[in-house]
Coordinates of C-alpha atoms in Angstrom, one line a residue:
X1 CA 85.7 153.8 155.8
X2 CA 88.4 151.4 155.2
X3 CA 91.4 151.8 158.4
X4 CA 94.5 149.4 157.5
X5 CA 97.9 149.6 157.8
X6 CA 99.6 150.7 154.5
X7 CA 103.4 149.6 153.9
X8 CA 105.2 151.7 151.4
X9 CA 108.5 151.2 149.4
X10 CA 110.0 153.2 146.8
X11 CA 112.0 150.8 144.9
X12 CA 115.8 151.5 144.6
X13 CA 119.0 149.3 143.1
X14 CA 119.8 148.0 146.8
X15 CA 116.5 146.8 147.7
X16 CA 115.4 146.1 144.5
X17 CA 114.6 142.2 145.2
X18 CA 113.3 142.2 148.6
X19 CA 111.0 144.6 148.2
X20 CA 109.6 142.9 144.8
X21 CA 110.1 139.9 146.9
X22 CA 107.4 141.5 149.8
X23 CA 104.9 142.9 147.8
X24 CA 104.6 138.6 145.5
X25 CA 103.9 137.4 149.1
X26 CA 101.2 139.6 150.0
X27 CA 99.8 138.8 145.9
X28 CA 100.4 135.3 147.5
X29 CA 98.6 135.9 150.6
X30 CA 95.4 137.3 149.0
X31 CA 96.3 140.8 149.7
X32 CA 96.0 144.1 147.3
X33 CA 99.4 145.7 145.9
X34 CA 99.5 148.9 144.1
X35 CA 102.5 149.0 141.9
X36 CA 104.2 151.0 138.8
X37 CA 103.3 150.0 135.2
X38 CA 104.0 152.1 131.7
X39 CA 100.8 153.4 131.3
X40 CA 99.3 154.2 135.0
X41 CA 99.9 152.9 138.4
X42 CA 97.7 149.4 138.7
X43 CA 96.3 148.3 141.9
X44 CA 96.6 144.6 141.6
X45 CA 95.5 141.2 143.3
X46 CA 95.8 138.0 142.7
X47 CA 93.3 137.2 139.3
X48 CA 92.6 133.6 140.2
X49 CA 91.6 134.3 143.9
X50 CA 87.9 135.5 144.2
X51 CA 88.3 137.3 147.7
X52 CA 91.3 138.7 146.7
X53 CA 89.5 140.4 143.7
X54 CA 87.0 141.5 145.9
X55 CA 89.3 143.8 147.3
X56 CA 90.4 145.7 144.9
X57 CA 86.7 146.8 144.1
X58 CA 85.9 147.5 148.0
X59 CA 89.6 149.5 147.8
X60 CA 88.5 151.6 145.0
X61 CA 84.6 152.2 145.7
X62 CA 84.7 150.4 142.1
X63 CA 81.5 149.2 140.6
X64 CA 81.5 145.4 140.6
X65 CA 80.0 145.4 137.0
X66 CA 83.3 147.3 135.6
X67 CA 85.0 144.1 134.9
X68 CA 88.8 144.3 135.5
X69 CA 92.2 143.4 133.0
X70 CA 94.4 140.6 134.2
X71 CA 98.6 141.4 133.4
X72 CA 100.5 138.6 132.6
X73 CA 104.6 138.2 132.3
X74 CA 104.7 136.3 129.5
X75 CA 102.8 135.4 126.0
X76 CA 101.4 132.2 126.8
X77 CA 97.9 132.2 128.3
X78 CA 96.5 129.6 126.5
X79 CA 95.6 128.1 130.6
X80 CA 93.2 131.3 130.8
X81 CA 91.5 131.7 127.0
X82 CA 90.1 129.5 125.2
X83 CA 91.2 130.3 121.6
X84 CA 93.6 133.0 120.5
X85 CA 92.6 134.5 117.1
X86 CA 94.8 134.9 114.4
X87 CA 94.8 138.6 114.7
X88 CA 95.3 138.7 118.3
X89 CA 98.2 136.3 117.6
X90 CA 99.4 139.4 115.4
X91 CA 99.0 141.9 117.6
X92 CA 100.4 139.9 120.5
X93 CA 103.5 139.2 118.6
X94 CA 103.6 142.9 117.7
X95 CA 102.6 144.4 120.7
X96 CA 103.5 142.5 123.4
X97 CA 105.0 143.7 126.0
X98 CA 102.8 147.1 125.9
X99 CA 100.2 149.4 126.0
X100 CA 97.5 146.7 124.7
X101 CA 95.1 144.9 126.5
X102 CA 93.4 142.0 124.1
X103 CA 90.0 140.8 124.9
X104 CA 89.3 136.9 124.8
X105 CA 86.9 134.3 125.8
X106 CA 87.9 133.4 128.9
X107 CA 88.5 129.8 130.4
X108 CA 87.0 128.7 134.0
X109 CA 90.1 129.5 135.6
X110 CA 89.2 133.1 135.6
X111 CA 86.6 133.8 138.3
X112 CA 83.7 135.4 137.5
X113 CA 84.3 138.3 139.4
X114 CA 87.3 139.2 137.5
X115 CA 85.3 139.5 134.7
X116 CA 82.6 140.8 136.2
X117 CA 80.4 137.7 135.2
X118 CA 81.2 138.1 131.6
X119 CA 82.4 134.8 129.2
X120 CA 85.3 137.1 128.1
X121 CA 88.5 139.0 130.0
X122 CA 91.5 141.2 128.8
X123 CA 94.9 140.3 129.1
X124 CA 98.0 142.5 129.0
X125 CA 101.4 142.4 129.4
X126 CA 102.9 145.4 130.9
X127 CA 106.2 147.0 129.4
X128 CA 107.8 147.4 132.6
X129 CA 110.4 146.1 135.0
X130 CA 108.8 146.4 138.3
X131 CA 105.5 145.0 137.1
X132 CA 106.5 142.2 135.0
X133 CA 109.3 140.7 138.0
X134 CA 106.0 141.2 140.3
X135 CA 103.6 139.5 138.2
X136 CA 107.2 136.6 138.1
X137 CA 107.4 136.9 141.7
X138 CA 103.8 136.1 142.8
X139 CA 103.6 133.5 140.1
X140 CA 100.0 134.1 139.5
X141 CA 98.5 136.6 137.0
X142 CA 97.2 139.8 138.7
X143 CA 94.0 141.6 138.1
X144 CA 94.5 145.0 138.0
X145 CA 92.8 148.1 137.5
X146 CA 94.0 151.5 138.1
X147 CA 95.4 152.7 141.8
X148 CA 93.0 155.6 142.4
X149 CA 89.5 156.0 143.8
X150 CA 87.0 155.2 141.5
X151 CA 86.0 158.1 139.3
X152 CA 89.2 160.1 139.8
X153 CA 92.1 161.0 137.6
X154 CA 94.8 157.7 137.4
X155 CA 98.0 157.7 139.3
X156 CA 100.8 158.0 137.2
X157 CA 103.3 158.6 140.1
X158 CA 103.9 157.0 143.7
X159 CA 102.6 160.1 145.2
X160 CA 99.5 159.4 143.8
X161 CA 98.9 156.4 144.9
X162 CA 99.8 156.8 148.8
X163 CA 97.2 159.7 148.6
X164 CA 94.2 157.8 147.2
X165 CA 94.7 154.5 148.5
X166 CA 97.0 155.0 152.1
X167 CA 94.9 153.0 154.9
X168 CA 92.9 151.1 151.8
X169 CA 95.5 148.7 150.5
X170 CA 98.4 146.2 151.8
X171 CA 101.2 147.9 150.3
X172 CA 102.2 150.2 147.7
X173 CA 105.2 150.0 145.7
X174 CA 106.8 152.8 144.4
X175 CA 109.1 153.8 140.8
X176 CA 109.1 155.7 138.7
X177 CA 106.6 158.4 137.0
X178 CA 104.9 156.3 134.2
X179 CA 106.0 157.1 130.6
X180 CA 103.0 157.0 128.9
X181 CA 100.7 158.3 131.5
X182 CA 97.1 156.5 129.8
X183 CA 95.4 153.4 130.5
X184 CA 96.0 151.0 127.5
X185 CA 94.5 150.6 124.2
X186 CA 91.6 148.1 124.9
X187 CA 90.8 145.6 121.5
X188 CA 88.2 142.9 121.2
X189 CA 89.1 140.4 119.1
X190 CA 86.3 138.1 119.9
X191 CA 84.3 139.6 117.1
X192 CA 85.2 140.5 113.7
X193 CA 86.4 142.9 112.8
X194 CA 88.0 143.2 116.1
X195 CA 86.6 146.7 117.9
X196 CA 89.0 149.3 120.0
X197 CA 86.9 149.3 122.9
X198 CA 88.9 152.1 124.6
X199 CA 91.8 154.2 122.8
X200 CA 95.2 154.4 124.5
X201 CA 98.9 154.1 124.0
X202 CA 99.2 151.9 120.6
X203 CA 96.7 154.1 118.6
X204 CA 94.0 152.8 116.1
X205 CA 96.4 153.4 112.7
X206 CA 98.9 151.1 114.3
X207 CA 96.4 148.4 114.6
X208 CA 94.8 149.2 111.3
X209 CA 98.1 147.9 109.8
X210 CA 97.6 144.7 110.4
X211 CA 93.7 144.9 109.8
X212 CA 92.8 147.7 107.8
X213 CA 88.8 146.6 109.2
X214 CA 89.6 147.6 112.9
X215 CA 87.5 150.1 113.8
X216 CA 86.7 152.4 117.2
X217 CA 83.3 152.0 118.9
X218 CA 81.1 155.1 119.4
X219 CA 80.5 156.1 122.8
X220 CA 77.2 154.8 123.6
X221 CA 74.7 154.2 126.7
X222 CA 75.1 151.1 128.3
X223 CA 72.5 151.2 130.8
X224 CA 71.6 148.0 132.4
X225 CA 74.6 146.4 130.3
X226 CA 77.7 145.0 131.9
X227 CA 80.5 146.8 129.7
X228 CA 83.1 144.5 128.4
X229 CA 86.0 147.3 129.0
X230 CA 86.8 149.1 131.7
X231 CA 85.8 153.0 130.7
X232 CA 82.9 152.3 128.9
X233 CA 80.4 153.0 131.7
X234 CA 80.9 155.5 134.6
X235 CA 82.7 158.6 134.6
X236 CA 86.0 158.6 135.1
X237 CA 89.6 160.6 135.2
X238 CA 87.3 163.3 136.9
X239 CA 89.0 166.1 138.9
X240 CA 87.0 167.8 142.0
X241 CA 86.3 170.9 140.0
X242 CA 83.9 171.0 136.6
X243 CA 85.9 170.9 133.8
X244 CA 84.9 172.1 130.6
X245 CA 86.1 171.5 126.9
X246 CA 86.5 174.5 124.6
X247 CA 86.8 173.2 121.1
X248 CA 86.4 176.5 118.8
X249 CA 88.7 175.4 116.6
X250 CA 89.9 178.9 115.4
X251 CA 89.3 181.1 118.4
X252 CA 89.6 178.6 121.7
X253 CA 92.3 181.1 123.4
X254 CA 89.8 183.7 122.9
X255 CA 86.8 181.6 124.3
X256 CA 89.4 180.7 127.0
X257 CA 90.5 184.2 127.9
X258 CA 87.0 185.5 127.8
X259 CA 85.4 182.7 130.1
X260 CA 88.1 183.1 132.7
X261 CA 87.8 186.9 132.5
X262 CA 83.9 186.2 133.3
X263 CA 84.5 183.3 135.8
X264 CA 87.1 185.8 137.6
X265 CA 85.4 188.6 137.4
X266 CA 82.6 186.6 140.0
X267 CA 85.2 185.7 142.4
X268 CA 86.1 182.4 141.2
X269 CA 89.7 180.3 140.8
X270 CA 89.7 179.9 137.6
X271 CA 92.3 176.6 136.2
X272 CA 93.7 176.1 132.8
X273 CA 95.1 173.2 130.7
X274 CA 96.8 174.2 127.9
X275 CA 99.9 173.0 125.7
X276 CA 103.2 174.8 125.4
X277 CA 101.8 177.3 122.7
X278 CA 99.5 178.9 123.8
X279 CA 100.3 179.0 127.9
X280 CA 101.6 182.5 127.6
X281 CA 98.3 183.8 126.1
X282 CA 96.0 183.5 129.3
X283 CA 94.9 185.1 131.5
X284 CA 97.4 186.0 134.2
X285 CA 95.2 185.7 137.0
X286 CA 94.2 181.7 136.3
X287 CA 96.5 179.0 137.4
X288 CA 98.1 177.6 134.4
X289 CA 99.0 174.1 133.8
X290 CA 101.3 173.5 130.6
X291 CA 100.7 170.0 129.3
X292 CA 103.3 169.9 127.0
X293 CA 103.7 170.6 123.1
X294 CA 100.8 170.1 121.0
X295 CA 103.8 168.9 118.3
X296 CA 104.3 165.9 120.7
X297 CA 101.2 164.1 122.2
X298 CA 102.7 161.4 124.3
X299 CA 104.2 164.3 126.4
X300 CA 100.7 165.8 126.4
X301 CA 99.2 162.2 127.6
X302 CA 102.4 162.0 130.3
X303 CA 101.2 165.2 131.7
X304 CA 97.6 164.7 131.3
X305 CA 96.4 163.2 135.1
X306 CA 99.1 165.5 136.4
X307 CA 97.6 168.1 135.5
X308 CA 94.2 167.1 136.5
X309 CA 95.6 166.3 139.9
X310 CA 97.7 169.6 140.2
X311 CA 93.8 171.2 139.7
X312 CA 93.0 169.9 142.9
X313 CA 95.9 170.7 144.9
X314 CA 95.1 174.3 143.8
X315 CA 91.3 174.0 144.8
X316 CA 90.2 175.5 141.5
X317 CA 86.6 176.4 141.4
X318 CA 86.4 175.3 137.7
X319 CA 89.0 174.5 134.8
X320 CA 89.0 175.1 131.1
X321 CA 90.5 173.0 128.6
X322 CA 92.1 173.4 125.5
X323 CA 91.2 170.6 123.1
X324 CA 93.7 168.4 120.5
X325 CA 93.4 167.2 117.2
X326 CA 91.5 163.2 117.6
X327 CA 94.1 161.3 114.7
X328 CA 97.1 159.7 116.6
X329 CA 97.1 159.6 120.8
X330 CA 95.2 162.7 120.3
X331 CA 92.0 160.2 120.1
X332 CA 92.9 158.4 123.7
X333 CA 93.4 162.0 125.2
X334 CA 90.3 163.3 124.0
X335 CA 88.7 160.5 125.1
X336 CA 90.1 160.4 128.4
X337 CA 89.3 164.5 128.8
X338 CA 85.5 164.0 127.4
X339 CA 85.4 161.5 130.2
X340 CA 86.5 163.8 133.3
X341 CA 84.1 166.4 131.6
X342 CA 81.0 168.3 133.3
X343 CA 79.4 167.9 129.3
X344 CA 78.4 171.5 129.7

């Protein structure tokens, strides 16, 4: 178990600079910082410095083979790919800062542990002020994946972070709750036509507009295989408890109601997910967690790892799940609930 001494600092007006100012220099110093972005909390190091990088997989309990995104805090990175397609030039343009991370073929700057061995690595640039005067700050680009233990449900609040990661990392800096609560649309564009590795915040019809021949992979078996996206192998946003998907289109409250009535009825905590709609219809004796309309997905994908943490606070035994319509951000959030799944 790792034992080190955590420093932690909720950014505010008055200390706005030194604190940014602290957490560059341990970047600088090869230490790990978890810090705010728009999409989750990132735990970041410096990307150039192979020990560094090392840490944030040690940190985690990450899988070194689950190769990790770099942030940047501007547009140029011609010093760490080697070409920039024209697409990616589109999208970057478009995009950039944002929820995108763009997968290129990497130059020899980029250690190979970054990338975990592979000839390619994804770059984003965050849409944030804390993270981009960070990534300024250190004057490095940082390799970040998300501040939680591997496997659980992403930090999308300070909170979070000091309970996953206190005693594991350098420093945590704190803001505020992240506004779009999912990791970032992930998009290879070192094939053709360019492939949306893992769905996020700027959804597939967005990038179909500037190539109507962008498509989503399949989920698929990797094996042996070192993904080139992080969320393509191993489990992940998983709370403690089983969670279960009920996707009877035209009777899911009754499913719902007549599982927890069953699950209940043999002495078990039973949790719900459900959007604004339907919240009232369940079961009183479940602990019900509202995600938010179903008439407005990005405040169901701000809630989303909320909720899924709020399940463990309450120690549920199991939780059922109301699923959403996969057009839109409905595809990332079914994505990321499939992934936290039992698959039962």
């Amino acid at each position: 178990m790792i034992i080190m001494k955590t420093k932690v600092a909720r950014l505010t007006k008055k200390n706005w600079m030194t604190v940014i100012k602290e957490a560059a220099d341990v970047i600088k110093a090869g230490g790990i910082v978890a810090f705010p972005t728009e999409t989750v909390y990132g735990l970041g190091a410096n990307a150039l410095d192979e020990e560094a990088v090392k840490k944030i997989f040690v940190a985690k309990g990450r899988p070194q083979d689950n190769p990790l995104i770099i942030h940047v805090a501007d547009k140029d990175i011609t010093q760490y790919v080697k070409e920039i397609p024209p697409i990616a030039k589109q999208l970057i343009d478009a995009f950039w800062p944002g929820p995108l991370t763009i997968i290129f073929k990497k130059t020899n700057l980029i250690p190979d542990v970054t990338s975990a061995n592979l000839n390619t690595i994804g770059i984003r640039m965050p849409n944030h002020p804390i993270a981009l005067e960070l990534i300024k700050s250190s004057g490095v680009p940082i390799a970040a994946p998300s501040a939680n233990l591997s496997g659980k449900p992403s930090p999308t609040t300070l909170e979070h972070c000091i309970r996953d990661l206190d005693g594991r990392v350098d420093y945590i800096l704190g803001g505020t709750i992240s506004e779009v609560g999912l990791e970032s649309t992930i998009i290879d564009c070192t094939v053709y036509p360019p492939v949306v590795l893992r769905p996020g915040g700027i959804t597939l019809e967005q990038l179909q507009l500037f190539d109507h021949n962008i498509y989503l992979t399949t989920p698929y078996d990797l094996k042996d295989e070192t993904p080139k996206s992080p969320g393509m192998k191993y489990r992940h946003y998983a709370p403690i408890a089983p969670l279960y998907l009920i996707n009877e289109e035209d009777s899911m409250e009754q499913k719902i109601n007549m599982l927890c009535h069953k699950y209940v009825e043999e002495g078990k905590k039973v949790g719900i997910l459900a959007p604004d709609e339907t919240k009232d219809l369940y079961n009183a004796n479940a602990f019900i967690y509202t995600l938010g309309s179903r008439e407005n997905l990005l405040e169901v994908g701000q809630n989303l790892y909320q909720g899924l943490r709020q399940m463990d606070e309450e120690e549920v035994d199991l939780i059922l799940c109301e699923t959403f319509p996969e057009t839109g951000l409905g595809i990332a959030i079914m994505n990321r609930l499939k992934k936290a799944s039992s698959k039962k």
